[in-house]
PDB file of N, CA and C in Angstrom:
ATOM      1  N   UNK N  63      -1.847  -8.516   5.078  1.00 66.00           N
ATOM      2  CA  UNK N  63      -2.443  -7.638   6.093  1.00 66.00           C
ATOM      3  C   UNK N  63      -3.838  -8.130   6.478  1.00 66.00           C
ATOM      4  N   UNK N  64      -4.447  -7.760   8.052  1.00 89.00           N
ATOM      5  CA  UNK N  64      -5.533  -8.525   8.140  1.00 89.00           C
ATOM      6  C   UNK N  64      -6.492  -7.501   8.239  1.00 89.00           C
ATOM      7  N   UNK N  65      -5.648  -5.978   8.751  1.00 92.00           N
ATOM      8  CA  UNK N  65      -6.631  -5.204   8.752  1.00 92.00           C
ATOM      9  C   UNK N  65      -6.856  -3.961   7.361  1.00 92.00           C
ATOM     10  N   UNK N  66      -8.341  -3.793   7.289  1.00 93.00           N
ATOM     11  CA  UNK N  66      -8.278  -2.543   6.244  1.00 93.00           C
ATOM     12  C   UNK N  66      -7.957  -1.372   6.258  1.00 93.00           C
ATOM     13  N   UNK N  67      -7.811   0.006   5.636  1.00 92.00           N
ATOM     14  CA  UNK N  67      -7.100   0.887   6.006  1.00 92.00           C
ATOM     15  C   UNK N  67      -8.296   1.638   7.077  1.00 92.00           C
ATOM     16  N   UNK N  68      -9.102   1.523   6.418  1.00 96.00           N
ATOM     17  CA  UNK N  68     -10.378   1.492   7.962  1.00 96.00           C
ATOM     18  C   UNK N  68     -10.607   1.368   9.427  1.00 96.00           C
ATOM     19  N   UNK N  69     -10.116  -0.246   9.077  1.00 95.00           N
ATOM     20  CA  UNK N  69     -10.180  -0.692  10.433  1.00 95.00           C
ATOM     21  C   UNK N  69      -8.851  -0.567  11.485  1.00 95.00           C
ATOM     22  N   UNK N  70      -7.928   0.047  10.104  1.00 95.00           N
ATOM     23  CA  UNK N  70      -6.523  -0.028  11.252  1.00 95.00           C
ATOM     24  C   UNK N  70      -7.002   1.955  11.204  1.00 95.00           C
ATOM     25  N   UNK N  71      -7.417   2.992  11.107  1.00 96.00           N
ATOM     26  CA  UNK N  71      -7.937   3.984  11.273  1.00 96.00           C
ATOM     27  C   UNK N  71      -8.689   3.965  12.790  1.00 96.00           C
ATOM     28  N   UNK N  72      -9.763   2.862  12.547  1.00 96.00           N
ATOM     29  CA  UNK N  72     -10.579   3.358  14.160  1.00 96.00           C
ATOM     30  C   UNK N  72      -9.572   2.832  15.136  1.00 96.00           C
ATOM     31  N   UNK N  73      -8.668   1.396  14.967  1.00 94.00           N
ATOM     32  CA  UNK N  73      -7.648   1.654  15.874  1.00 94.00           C
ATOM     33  C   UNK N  73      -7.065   2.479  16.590  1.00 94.00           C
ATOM     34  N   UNK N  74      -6.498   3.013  15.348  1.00 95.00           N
ATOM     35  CA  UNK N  74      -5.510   4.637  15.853  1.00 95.00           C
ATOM     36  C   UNK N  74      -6.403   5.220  16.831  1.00 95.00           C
ATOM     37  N   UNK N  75      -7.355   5.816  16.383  1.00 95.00           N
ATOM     38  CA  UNK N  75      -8.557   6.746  16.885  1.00 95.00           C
ATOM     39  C   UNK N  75      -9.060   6.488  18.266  1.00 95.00           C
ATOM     40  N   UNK N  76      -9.280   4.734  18.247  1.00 93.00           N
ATOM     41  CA  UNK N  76     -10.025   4.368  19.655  1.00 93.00           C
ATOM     42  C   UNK N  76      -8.805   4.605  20.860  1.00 93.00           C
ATOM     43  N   UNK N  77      -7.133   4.256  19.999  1.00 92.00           N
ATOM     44  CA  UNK N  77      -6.304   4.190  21.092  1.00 92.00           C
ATOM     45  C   UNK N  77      -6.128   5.881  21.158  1.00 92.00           C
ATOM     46  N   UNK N  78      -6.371   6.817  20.571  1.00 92.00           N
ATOM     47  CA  UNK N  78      -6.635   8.255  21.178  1.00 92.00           C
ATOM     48  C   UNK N  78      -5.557   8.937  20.092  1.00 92.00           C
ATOM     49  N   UNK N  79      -5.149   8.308  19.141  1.00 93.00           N
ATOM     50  CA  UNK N  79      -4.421   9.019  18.050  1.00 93.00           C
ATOM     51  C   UNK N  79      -5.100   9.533  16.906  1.00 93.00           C
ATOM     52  N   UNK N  80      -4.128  10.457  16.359  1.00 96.00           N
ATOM     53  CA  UNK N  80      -5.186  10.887  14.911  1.00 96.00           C
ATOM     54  C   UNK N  80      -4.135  10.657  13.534  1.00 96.00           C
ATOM     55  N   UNK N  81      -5.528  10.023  12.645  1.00 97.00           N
ATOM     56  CA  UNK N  81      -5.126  10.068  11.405  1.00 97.00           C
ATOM     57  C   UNK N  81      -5.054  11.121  10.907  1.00 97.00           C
ATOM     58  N   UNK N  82      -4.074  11.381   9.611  1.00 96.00           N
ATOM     59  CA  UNK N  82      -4.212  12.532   9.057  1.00 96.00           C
ATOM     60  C   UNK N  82      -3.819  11.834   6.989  1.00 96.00           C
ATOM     61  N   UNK N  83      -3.768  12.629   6.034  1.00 93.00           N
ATOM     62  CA  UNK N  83      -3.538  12.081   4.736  1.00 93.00           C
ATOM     63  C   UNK N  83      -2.622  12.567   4.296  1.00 93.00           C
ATOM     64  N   UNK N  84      -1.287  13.108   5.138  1.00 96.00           N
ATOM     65  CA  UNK N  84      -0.161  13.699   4.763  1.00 96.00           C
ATOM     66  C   UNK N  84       0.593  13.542   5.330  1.00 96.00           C
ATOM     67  N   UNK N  85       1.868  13.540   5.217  1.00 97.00           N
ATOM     68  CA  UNK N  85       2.991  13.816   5.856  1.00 97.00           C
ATOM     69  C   UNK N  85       3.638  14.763   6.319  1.00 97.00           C
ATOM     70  N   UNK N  86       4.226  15.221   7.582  1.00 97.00           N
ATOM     71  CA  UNK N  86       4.903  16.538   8.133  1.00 97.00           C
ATOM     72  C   UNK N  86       5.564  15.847   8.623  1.00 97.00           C
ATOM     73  N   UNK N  87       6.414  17.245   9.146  1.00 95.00           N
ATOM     74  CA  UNK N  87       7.615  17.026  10.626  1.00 95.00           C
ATOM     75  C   UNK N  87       6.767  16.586  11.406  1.00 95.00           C
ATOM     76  N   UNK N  88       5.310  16.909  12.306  1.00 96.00           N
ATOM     77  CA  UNK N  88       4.769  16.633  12.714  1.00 96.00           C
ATOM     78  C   UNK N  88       4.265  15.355  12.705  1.00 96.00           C
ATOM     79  N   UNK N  89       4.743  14.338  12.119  1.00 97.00           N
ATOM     80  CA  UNK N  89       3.938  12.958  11.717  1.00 97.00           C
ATOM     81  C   UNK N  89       4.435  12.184  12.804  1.00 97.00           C
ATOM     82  N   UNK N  90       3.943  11.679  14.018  1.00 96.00           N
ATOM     83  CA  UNK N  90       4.601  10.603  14.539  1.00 96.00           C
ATOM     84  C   UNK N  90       5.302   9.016  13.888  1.00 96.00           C
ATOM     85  N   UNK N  91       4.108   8.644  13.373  1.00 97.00           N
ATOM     86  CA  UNK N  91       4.596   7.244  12.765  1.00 97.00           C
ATOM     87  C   UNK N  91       3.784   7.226  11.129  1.00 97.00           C
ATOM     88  N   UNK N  92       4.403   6.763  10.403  1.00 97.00           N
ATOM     89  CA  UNK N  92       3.581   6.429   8.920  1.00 97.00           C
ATOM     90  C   UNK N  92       3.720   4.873   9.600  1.00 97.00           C
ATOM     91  N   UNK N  93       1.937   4.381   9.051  1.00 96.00           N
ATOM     92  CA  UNK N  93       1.838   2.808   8.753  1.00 96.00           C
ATOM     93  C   UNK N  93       1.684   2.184   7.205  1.00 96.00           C
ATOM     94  N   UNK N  94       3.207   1.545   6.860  1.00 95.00           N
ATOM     95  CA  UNK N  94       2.797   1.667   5.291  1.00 95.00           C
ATOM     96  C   UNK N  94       2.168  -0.621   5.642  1.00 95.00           C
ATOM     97  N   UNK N  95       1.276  -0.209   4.229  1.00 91.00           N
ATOM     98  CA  UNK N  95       1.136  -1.999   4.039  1.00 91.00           C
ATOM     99  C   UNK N  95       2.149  -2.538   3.109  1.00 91.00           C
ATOM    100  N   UNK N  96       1.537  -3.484   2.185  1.00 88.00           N
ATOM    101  CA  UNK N  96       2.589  -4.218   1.103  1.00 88.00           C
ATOM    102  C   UNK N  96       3.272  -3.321  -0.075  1.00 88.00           C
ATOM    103  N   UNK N  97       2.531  -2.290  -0.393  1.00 89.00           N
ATOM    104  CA  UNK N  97       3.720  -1.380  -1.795  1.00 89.00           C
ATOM    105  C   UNK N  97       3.561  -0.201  -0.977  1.00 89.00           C
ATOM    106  N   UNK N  98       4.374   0.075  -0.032  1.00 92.00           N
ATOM    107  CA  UNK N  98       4.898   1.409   0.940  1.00 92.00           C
ATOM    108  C   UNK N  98       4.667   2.595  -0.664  1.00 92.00           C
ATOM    109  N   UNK N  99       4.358   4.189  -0.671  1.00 92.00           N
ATOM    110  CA  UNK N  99       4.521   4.778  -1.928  1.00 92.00           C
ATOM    111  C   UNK N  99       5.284   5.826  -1.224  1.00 92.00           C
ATOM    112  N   UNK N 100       4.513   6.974  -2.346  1.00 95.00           N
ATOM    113  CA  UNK N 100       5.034   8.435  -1.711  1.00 95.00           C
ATOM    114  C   UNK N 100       5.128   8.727  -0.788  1.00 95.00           C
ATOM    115  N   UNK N 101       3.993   8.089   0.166  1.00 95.00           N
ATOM    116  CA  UNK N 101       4.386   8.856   1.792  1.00 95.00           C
ATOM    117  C   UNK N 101       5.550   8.506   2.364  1.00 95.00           C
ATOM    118  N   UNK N 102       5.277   6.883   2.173  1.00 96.00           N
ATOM    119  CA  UNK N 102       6.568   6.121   2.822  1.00 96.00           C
ATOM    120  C   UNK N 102       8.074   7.300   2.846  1.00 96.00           C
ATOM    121  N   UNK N 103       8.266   7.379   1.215  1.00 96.00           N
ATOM    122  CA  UNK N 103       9.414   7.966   1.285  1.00 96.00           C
ATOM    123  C   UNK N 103       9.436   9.422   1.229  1.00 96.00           C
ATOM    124  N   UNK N 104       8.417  10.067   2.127  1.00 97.00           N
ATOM    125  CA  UNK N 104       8.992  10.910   2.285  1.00 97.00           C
ATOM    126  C   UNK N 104       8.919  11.125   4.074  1.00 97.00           C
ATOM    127  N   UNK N 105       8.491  10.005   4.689  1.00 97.00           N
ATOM    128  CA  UNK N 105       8.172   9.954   5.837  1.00 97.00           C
ATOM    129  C   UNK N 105       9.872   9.565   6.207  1.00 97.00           C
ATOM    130  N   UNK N 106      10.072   8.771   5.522  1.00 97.00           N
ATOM    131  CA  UNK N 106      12.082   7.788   5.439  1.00 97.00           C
ATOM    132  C   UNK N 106      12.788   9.494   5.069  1.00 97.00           C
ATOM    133  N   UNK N 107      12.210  10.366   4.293  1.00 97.00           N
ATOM    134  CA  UNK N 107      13.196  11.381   4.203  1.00 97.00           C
ATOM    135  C   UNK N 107      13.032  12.436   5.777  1.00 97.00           C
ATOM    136  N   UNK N 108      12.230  12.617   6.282  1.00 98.00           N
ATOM    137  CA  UNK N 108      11.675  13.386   7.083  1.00 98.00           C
ATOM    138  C   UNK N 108      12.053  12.751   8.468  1.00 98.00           C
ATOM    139  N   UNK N 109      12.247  11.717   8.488  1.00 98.00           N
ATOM    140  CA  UNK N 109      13.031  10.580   9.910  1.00 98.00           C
ATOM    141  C   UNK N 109      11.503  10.439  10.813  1.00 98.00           C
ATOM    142  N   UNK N 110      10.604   9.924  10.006  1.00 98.00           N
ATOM    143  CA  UNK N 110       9.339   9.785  10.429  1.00 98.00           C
ATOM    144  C   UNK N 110       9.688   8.101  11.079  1.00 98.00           C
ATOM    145  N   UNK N 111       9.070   7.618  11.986  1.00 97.00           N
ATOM    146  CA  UNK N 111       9.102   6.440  12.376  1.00 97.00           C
ATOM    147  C   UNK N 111       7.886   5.199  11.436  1.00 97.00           C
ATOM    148  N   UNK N 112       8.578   4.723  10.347  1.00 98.00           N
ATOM    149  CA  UNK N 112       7.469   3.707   9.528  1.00 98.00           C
ATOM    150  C   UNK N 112       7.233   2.349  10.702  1.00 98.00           C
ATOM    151  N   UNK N 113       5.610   2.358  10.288  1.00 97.00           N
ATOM    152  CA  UNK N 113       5.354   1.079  10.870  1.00 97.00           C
ATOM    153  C   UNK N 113       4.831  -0.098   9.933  1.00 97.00           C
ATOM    154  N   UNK N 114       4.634  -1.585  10.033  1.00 96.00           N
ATOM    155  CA  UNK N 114       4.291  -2.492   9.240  1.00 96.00           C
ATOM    156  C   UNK N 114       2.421  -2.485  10.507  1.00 96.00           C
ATOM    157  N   UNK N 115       1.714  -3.479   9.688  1.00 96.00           N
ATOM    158  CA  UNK N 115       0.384  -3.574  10.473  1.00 96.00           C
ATOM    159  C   UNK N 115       0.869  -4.429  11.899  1.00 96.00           C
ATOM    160  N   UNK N 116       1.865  -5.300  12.005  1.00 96.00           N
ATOM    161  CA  UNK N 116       2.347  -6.016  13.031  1.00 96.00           C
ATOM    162  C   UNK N 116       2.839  -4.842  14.187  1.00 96.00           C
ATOM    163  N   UNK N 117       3.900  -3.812  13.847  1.00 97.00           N
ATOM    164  CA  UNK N 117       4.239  -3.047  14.975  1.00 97.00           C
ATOM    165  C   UNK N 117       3.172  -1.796  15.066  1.00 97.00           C
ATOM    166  N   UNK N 118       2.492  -1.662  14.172  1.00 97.00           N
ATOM    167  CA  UNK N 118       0.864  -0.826  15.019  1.00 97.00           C
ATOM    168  C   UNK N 118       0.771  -1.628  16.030  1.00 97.00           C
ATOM    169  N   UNK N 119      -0.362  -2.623  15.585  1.00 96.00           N
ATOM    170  CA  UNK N 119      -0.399  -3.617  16.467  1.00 96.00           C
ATOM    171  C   UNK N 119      -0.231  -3.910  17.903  1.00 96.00           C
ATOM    172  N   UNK N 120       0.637  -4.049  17.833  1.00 96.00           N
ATOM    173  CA  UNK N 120       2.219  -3.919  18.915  1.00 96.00           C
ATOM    174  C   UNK N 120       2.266  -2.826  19.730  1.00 96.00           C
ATOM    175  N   UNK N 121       2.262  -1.603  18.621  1.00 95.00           N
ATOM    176  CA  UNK N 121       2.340  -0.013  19.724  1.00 95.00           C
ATOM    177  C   UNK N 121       1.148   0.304  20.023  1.00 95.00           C
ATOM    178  N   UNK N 122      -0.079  -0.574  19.438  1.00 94.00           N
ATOM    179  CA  UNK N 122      -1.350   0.145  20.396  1.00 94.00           C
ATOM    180  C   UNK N 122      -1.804  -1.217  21.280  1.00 94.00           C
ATOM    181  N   UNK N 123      -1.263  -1.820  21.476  1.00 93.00           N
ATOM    182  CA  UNK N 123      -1.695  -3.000  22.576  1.00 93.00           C
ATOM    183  C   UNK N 123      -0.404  -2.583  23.918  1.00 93.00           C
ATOM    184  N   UNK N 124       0.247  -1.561  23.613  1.00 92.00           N
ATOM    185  CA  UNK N 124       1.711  -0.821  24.974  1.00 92.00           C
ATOM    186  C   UNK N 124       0.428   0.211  25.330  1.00 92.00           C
ATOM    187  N   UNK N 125      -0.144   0.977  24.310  1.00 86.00           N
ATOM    188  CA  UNK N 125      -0.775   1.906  25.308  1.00 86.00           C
ATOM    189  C   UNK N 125      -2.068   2.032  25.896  1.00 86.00           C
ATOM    190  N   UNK N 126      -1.845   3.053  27.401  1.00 80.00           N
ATOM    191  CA  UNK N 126      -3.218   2.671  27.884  1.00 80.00           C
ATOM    192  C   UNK N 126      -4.076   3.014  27.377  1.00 80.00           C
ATOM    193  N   UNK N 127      -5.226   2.682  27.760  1.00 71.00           N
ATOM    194  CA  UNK N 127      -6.791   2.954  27.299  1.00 71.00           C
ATOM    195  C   UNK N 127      -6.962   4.388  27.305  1.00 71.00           C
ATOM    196  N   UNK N 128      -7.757   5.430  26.256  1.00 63.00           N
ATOM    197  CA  UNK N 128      -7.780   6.896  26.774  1.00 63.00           C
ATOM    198  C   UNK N 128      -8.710   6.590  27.555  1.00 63.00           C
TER     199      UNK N 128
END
């Protein structure tokens, strides 16, 4: 991974999304890195959409600028 959990945070944020430290129905996407844990699976039980740092990436370079 190149980014920290930091720097992939103001990502989210600058592209107009919010972090949060839990999981819900409400969760759009979990971004897990190299040992995915608890959230992962309960984000996989919940039919949360997991991302790797490559398809963040990816889904905030599709959207526009807020």
């Amino acid at each position: 991974p190149t980014l920290s959990r930091d720097q992939a945070t103001e990502r989210v944020q600058a592209a107009g999304g919010k972090v949060t430290g839990s999981v819900s129905k409400k969760t759009s996407y979990v971004v897990v890195g190299e040992n995915p844990g608890s959230k992962a699976d309960k984000a996989e039980t919940l039919g949360v959409t997991i991302l790797d740092e490559a398809a963040l990436l990816a889904l905030i370079a599709l959207l526009p600028s807020p």
